[in-house]
Short mmCIF file of C-alpha atoms in Angstrom, two decimals:
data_model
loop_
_atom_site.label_atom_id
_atom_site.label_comp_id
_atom_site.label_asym_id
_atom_site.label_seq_id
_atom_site.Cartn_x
_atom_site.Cartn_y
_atom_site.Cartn_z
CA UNK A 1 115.40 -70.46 -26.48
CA UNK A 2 118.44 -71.54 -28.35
CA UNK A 3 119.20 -75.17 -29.74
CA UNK A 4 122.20 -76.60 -28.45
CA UNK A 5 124.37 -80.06 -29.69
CA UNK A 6 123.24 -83.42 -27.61
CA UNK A 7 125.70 -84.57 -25.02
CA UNK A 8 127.37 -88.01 -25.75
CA UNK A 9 125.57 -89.76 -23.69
CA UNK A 10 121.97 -88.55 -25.12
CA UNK A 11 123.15 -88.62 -28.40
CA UNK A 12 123.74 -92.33 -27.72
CA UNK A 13 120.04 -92.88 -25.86
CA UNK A 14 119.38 -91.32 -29.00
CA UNK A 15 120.51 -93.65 -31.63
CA UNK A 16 119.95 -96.71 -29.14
CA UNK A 17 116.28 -96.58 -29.55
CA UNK A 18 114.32 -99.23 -31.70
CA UNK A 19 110.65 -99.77 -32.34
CA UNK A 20 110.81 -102.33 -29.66
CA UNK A 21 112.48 -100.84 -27.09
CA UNK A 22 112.04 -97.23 -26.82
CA UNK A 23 114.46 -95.27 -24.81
CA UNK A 24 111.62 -93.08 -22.57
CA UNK A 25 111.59 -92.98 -18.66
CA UNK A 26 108.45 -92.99 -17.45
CA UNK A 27 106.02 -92.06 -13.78
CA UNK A 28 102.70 -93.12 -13.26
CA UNK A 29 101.29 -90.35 -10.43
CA UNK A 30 97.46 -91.45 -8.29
CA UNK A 31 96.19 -88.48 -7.44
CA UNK A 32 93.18 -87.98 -5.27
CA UNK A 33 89.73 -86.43 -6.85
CA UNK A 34 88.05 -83.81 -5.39
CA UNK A 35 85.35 -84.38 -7.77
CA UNK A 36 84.44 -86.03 -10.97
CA UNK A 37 85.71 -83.95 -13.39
CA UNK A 38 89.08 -83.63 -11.36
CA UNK A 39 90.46 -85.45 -14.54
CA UNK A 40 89.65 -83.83 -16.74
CA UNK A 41 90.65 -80.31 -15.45
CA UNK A 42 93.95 -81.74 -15.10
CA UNK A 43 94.27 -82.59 -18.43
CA UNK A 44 93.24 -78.87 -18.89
CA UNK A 45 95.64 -77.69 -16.56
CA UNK A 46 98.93 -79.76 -17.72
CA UNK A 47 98.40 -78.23 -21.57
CA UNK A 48 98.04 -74.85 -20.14
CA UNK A 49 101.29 -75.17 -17.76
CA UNK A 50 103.19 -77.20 -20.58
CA UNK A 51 103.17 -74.83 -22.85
CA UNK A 52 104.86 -71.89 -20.32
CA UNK A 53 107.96 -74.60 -19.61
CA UNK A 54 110.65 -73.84 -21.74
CA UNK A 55 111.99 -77.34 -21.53
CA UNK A 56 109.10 -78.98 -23.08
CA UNK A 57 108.85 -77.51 -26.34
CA UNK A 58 112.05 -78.53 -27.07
CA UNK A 59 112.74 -80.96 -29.67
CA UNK A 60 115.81 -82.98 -31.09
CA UNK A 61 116.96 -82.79 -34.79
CA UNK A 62 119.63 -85.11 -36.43
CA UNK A 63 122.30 -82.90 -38.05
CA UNK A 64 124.87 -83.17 -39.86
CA UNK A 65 127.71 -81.13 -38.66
CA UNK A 66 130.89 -80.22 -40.65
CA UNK A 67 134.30 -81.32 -38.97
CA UNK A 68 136.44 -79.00 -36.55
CA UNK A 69 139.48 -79.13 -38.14
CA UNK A 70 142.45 -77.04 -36.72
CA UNK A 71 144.76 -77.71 -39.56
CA UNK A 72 143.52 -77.96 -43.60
CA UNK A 73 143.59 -80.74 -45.38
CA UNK A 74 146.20 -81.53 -48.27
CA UNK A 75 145.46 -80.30 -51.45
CA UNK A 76 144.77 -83.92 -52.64
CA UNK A 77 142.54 -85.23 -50.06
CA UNK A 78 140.63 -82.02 -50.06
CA UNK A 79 140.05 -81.84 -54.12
CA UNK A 80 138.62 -85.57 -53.89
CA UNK A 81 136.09 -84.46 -51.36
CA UNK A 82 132.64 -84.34 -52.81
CA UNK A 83 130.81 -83.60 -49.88
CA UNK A 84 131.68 -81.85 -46.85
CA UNK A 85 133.61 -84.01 -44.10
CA UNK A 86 131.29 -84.16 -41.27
CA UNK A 87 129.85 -86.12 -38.19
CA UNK A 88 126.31 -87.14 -37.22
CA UNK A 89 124.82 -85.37 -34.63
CA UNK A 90 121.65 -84.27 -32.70
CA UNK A 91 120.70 -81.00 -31.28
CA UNK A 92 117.88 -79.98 -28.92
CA UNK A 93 116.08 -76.93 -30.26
CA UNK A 94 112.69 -75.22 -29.68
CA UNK A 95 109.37 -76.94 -31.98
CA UNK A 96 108.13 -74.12 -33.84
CA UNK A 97 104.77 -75.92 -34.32
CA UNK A 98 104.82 -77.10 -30.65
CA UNK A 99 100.95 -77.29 -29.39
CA UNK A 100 100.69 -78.88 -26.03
CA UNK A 101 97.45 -80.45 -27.26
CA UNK A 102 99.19 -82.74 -29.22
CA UNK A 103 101.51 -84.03 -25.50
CA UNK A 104 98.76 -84.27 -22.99
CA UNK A 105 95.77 -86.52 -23.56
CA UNK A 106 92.48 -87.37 -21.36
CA UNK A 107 91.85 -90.86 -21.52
CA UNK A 108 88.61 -92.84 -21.06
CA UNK A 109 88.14 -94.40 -17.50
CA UNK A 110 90.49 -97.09 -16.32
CA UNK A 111 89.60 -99.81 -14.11
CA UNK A 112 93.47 -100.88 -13.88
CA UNK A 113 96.15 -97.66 -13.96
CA UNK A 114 98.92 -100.58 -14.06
CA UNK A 115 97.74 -102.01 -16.96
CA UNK A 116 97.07 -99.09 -18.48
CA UNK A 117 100.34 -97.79 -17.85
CA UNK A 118 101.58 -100.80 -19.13
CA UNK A 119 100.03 -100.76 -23.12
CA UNK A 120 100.92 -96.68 -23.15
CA UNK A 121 104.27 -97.63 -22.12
CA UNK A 122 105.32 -99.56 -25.08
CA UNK A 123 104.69 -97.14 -27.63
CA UNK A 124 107.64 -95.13 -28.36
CA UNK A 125 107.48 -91.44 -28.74
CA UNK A 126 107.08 -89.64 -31.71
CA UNK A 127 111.07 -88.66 -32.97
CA UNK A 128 109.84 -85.50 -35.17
CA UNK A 129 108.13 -83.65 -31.98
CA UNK A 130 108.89 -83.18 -28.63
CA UNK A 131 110.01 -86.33 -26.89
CA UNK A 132 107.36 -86.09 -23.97
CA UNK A 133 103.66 -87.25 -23.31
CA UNK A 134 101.01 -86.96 -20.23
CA UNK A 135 98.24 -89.05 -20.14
CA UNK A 136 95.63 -88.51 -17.90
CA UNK A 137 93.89 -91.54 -16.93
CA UNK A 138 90.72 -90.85 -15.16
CA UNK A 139 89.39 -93.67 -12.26
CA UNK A 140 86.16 -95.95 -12.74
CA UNK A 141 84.92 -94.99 -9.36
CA UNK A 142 85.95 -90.98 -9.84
CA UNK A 143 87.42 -90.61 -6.53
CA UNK A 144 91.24 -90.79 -7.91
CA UNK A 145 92.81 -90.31 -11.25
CA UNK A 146 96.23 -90.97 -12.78
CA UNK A 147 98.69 -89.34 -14.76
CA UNK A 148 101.39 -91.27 -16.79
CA UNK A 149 104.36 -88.70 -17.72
CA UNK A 150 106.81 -90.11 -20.70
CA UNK A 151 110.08 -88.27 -21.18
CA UNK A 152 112.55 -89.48 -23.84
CA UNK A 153 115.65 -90.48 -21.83
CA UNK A 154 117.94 -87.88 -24.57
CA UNK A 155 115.69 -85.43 -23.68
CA UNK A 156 115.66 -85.56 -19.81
CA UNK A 157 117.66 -88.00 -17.17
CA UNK A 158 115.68 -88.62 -13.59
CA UNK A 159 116.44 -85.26 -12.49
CA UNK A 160 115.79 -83.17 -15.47
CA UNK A 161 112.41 -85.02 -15.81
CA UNK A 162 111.65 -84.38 -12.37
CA UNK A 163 112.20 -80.86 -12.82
CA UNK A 164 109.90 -80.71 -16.09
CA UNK A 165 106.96 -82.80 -14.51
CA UNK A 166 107.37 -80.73 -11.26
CA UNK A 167 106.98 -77.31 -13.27
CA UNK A 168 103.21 -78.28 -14.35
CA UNK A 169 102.30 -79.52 -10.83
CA UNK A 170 101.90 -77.36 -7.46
CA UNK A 171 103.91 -77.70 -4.71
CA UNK A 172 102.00 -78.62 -1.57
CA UNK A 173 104.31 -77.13 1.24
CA UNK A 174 107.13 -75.78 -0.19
CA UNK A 175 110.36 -75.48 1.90
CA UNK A 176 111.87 -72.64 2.17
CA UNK A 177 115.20 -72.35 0.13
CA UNK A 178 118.21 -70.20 0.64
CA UNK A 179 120.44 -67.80 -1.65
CA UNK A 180 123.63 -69.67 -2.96
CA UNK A 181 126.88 -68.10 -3.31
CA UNK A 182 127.61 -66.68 -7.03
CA UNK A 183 130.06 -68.73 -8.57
CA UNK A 184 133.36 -67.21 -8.83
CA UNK A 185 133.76 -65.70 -12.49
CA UNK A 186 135.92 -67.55 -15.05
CA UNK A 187 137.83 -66.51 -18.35
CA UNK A 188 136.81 -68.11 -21.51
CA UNK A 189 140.44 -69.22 -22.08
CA UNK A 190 143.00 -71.04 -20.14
CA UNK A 191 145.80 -69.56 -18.77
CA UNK A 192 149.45 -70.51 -20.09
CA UNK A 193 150.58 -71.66 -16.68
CA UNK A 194 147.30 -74.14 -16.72
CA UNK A 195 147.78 -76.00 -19.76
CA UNK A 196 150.20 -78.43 -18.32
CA UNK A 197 147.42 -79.52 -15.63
CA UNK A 198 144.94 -79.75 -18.63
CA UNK A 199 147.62 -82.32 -20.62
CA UNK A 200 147.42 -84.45 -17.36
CA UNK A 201 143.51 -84.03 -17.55
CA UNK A 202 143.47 -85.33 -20.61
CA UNK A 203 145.72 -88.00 -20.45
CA UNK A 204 144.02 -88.99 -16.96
CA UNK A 205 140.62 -89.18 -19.34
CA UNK A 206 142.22 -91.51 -22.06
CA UNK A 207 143.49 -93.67 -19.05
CA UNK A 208 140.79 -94.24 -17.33
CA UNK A 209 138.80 -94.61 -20.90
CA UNK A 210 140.99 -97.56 -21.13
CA UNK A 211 140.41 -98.99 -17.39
CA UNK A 212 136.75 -98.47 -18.82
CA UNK A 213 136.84 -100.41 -21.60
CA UNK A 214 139.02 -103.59 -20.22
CA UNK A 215 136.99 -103.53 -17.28
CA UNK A 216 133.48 -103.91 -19.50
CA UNK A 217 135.38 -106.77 -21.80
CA UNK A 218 136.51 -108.87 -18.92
CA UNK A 219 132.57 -108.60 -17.09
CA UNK A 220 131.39 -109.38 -19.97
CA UNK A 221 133.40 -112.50 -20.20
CA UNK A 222 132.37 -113.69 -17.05
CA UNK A 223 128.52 -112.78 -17.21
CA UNK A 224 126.48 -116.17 -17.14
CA UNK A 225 123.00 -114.55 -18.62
CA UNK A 226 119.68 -115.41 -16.36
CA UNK A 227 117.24 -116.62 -18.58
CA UNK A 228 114.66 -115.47 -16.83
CA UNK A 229 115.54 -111.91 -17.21
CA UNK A 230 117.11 -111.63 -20.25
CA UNK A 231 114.96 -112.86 -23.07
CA UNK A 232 114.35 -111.70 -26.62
CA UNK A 233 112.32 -108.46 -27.14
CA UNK A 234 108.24 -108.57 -27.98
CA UNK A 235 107.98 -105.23 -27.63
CA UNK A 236 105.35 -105.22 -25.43
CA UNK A 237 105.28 -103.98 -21.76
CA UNK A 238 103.78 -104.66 -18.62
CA UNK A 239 104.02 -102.91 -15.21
CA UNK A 240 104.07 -103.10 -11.62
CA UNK A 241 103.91 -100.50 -8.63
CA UNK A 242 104.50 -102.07 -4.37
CA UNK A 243 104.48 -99.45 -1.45
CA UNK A 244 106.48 -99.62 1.46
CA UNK A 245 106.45 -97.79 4.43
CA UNK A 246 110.12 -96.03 4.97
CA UNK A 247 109.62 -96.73 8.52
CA UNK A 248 109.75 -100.28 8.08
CA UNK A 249 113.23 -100.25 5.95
CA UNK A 250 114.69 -97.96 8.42
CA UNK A 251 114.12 -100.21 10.80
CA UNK A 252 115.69 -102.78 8.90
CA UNK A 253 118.98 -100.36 7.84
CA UNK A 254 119.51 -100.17 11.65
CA UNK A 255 119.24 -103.45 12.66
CA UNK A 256 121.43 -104.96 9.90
CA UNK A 257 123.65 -101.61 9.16
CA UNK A 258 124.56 -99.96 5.66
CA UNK A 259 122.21 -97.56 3.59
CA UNK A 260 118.60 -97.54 3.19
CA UNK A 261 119.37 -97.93 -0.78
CA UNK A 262 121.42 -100.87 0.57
CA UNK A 263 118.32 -102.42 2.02
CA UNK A 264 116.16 -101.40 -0.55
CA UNK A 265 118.62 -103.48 -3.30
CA UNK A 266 119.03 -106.47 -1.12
CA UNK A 267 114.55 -106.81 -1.06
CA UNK A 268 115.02 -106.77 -4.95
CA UNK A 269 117.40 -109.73 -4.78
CA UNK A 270 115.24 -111.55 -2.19
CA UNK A 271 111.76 -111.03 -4.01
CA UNK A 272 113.31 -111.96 -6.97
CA UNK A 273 114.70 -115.31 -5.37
CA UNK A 274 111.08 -116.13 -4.38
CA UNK A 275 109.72 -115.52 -7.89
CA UNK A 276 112.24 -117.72 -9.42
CA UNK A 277 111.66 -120.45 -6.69
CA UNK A 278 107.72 -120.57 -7.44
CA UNK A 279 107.87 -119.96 -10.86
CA UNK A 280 109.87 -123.26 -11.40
CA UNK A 281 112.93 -121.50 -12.01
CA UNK A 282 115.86 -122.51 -9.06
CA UNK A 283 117.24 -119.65 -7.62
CA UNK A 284 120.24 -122.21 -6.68
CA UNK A 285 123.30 -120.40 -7.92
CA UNK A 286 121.77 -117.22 -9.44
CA UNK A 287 123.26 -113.98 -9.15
CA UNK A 288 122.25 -111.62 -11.91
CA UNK A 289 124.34 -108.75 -12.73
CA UNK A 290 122.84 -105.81 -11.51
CA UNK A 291 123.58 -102.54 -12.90
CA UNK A 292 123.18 -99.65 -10.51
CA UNK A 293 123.04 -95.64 -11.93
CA UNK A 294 124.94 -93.42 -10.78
CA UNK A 295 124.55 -89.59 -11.13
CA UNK A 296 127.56 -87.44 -11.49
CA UNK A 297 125.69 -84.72 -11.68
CA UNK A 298 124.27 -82.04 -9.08
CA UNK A 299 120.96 -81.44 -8.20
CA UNK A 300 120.87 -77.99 -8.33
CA UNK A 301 123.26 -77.76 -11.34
CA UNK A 302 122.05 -74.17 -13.04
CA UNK A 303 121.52 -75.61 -16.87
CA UNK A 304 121.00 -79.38 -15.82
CA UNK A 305 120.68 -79.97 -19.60
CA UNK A 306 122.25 -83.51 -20.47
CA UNK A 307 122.83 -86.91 -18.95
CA UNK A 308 125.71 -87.54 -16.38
CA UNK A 309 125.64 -90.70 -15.61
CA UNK A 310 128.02 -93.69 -14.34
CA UNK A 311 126.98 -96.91 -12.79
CA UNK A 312 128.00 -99.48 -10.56
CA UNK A 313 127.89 -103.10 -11.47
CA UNK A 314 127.31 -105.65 -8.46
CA UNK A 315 125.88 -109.45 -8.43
CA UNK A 316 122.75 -109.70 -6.46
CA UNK A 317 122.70 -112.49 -4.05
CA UNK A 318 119.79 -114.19 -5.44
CA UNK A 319 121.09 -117.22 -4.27
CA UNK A 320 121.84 -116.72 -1.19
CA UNK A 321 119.37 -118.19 1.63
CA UNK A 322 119.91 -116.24 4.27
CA UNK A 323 118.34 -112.69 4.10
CA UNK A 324 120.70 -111.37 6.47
CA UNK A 325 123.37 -112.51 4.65
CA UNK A 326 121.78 -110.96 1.41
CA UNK A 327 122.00 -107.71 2.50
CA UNK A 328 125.25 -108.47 3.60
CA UNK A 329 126.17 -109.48 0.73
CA UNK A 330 124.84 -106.01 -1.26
CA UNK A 331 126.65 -103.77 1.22
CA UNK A 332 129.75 -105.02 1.06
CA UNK A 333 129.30 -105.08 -3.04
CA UNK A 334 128.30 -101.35 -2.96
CA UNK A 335 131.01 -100.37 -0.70
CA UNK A 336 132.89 -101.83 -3.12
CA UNK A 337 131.43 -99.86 -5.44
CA UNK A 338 131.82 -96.77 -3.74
CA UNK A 339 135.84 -96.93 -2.57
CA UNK A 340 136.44 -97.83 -6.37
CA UNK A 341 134.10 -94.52 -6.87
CA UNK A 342 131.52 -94.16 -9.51
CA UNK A 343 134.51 -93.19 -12.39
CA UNK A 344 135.90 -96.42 -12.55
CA UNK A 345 135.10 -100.26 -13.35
CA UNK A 346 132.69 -102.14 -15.63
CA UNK A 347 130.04 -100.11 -14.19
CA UNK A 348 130.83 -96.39 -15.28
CA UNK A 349 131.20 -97.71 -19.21
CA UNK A 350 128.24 -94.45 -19.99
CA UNK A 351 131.32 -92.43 -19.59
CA UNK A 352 133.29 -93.90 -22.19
CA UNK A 353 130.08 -92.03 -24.94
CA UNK A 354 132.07 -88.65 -23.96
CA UNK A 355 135.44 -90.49 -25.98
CA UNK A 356 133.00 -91.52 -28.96
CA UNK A 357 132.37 -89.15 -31.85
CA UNK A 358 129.23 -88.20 -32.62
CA UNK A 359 129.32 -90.31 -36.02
CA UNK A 360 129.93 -94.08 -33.70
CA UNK A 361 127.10 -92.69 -31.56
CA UNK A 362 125.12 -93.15 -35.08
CA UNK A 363 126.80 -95.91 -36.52
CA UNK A 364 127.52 -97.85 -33.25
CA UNK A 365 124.05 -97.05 -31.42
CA UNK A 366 121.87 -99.85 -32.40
CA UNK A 367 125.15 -102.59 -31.73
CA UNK A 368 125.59 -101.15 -28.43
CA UNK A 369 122.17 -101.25 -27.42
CA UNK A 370 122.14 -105.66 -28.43
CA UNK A 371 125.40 -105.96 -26.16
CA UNK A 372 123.61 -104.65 -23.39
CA UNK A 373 122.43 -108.30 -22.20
CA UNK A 374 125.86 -109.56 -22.23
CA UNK A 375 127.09 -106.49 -19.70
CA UNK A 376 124.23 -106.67 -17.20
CA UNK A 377 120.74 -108.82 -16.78
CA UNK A 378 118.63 -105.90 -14.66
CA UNK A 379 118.44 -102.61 -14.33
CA UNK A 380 117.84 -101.21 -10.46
CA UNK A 381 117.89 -97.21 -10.20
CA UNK A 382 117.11 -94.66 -7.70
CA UNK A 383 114.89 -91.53 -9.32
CA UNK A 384 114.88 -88.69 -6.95
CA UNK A 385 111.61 -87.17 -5.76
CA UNK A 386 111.26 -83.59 -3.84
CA UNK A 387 111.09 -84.20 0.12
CA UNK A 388 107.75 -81.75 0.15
CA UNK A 389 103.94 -83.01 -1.62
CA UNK A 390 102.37 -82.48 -5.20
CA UNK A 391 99.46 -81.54 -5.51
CA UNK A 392 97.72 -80.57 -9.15
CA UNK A 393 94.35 -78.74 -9.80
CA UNK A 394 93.82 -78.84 -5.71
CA UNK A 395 94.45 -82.86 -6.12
CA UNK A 396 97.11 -84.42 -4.14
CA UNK A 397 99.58 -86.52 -5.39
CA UNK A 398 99.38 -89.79 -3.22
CA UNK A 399 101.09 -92.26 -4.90
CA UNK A 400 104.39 -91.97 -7.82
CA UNK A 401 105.49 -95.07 -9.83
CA UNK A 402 108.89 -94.52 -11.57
CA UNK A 403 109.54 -96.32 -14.68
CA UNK A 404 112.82 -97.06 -16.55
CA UNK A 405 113.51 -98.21 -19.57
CA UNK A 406 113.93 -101.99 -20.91
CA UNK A 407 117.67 -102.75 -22.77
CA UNK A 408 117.50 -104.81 -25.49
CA UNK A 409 117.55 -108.26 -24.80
CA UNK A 410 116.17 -107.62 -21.32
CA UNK A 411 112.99 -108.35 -19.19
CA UNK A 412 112.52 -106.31 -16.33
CA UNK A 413 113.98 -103.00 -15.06
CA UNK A 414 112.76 -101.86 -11.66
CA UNK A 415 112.85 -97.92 -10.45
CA UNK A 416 112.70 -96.68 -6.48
CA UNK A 417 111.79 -93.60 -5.44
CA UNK A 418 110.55 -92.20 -2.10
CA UNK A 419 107.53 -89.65 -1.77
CA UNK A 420 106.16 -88.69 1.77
CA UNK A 421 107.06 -91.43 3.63
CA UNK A 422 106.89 -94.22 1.46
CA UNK A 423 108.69 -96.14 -1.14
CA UNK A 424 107.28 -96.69 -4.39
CA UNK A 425 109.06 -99.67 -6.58
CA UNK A 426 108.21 -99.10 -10.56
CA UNK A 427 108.52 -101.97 -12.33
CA UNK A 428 108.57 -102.81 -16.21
CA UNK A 429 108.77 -105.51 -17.86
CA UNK A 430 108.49 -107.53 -21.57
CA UNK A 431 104.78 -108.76 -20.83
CA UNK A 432 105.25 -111.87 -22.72
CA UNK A 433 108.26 -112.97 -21.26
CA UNK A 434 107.22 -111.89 -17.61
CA UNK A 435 103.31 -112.59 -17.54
CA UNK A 436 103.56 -112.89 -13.92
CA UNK A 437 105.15 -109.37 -13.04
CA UNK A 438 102.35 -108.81 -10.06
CA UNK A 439 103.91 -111.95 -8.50
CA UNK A 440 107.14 -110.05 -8.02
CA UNK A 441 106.16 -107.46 -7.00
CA UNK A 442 104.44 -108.85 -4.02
CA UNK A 443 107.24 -110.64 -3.40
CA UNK A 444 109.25 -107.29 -2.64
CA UNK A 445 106.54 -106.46 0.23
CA UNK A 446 106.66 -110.20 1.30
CA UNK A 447 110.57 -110.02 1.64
CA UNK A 448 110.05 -106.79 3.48
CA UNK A 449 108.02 -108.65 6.03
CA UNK A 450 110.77 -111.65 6.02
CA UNK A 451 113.50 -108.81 7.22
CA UNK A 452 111.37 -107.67 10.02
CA UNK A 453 110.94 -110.66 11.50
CA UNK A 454 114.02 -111.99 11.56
CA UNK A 455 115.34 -108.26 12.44
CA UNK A 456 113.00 -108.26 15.30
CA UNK A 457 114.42 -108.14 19.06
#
């Protein structure tokens, strides 16, 4: 294992962290028992797996890096130079004293898994070691048991963390995969006749670094904060998991057209209409800025090291009645979205870390991370899950929770994903400023039930 630099964007999850909001996705896994010390042989299991993946011994290290310059530097500037010109980096590099002891930890018996989830959630992770955690949380009654995996978000997007959680756990039927075509081979310099298509390249980048950044100044002119969800930080979390049977959106998808994801956004802007509503808060009006991840990066990518991310950025129709017209409303937004394409807008302003030097990333992290509650009010992402089970130890894997992270400044982030059948809505909030998070989410299986009614023939 060699280190290697952090890509913008990590370098800037990096440097966005704070004691109150750390920067670590998170997936709280039920599992089934076969017996009652199923828990704890987990426990055994993930330190003796962890410490055979590559990926999770690694660490990141701030560095200092020395300037690439192409050209030297006059005499004059050069002789006033006491210290080397440099910028402020990160790389990721193997822990020499890595002991997987240290990452996975048996818990005593929990009556709750959410709550428990919840507390372990808030505590950042330790910057000087590798940026992961398990914690295996056994059940009161011994017939189930939980695992909560933590992965810093510089360390490992949704699909790198995937692919690190899925390398301790056993597949339960695996599919069967076929050869890909070897890439073609490629010099390590351009060609002459090429470097006119890499000046347009580049130019291209600056331009649409500036579309970027006009697009994020004038949303964030317009953005009328919810109260409700954007509130200042306690540090403290709480969380939420609702299942829904895929059956029951699909029937939805068809009756009202778009995407699943489609439908699946539009019940987040309908639960959160009733939860306003009850709570005292009129949903008359409301349309939060929603920002929706996008990654630009694929799946099987061979070294899937680094975020690649964009976004889309799309009012949810809170306050909208109708729950036809709702989702409505959210496909014609993400088609929107789409034709404008995942490069462009308000929405894709993660791409604009590749034009920042690694020294802004250090400087500018913390200021970015406060204007985050002027550019959007909730977080809604889609974390990809294999199509086949989990099992670990013999125990399957019934149940997955994905977690996000919180923004500064915000109160609730909710995750999707989709495991055998069902989907599984993670949510996380600030627990002080959303006490009643298990209100919402049962109004996302209650505004389930609303679309299937008035869907139904």
């Amino acid at each position: 294992m060699t280190s290697d630099p952090l890509a913008p964007l990590d370098l800037a999850f990096w440097n966005i962290e704070s004691a109150d909001h750390p920067m670590h996705l998170g997936a709280l896994g039920i599992f089934s028992a076969h017996s009652p010390t199923a828990a704890a042989h987990a426990a055994d299991l993930l330190a003796a797996r962890a410490a055979a993946v590559p990926g999770l011994r690694m660490r990141i290290r701030d560095t200092w890096r020395p300037l690439d310059l192409r050209h030297p530097l006059p005499h004059g500037l050069r002789d006033g130079l006491r210290r080397p010109l440099g910028l402020g980096g990160a790389t990721r590099e193997p822990d020499p004293c890595f002991d997987p002891l240290h990452h996975v930890r048996l818990h005593a018996p929990a009556r709750d898994f959410q709550a428990a989830a919840g507390r372990l959630m808030q505590r950042p992770l330790e910057r000087n070691r590798p940026p992961w955690e398990a914690h295996v949380l056994p059940g009161e009654a011994g017939d189930c048991f939980a695992v909560l995996f933590k992965f810093h978000h510089a360390l490992a997007d949704g699909l790198r963390a995937l692919s690190l959680a899925a390398a301790v756990l056993d597949p339960m039927d695996l599919p069967e995969r076929r050869p890909r075509p070897a890439a073609p081979a490629r010099g390590t310099l351009p060609g002459v006749r090429g470097l006119p298509r890499l000046v347009r390249g580049a130019l291209a980048d600056v331009g649409r670094a500036l579309d970027i950044g006009a697009s994020v100044a004038r949303s964030t002119l317009a953005t009328r904060p919810v109260p409700a969800l954007t509130a200042e930080p306690t540090g403290t979390r709480r969380t939420a998991g609702v299942v829904l049977d895929i059956d029951d959106v699909h029937l939805v998808r068809k009756a009202v057209g778009g995407t699943v994801n489609d439908v699946l956004i539009a019940v987040v802007a309908g639960a959160l209409r009733n939860w306003l509503d009850e709570r005292g808060d009129s949903s008359e009006g409301v349309a939060p800025r929603a920002l929706i991840p996008v990654s630009r990066r694929r799946p099987r990518t061979a070294h899937p090291q680094g975020n690649r991310l964009s976004g889309y950025l799309m009012e949810l129709p809170v306050g909208v009645a109708d729950p036809l017209r709702r989702v409505a409303a959210v496909r014609t937004a993400m088609d929107r979205n789409k034709d404008a394409g995942p490069d462009r807008g308000a929405g894709a302003v993660a791409l604009l870390a590749d034009h920042v030097p690694a020294l802004g990333h250090r400087l500018g992290g913390p200021l970015v991370g406060q204007a985050a509650r002027l550019w959007f009010d909730i977080l809604v992402t889609s974390v990809p899950l294999p199509g086949f089970g989990l099992r670990l130890g013999g125990n399957p894997l019934t149940a997955v929770y994905p977690f996000a992270p919180l923004a500064p400044g915000q109160s609730l982030a909710v995750a999707v994903s989709t495991y055998r059948g069902h989907v599984h809505y993670g949510l996380v909030a600030d627990a002080k400023a959303v006490p009643d998070l298990n209100r919402l989410a049962r109004a996302l299986s209650e505004e389930v039930e609303t679309l299937l009614t008035v869907c139904a023939p």
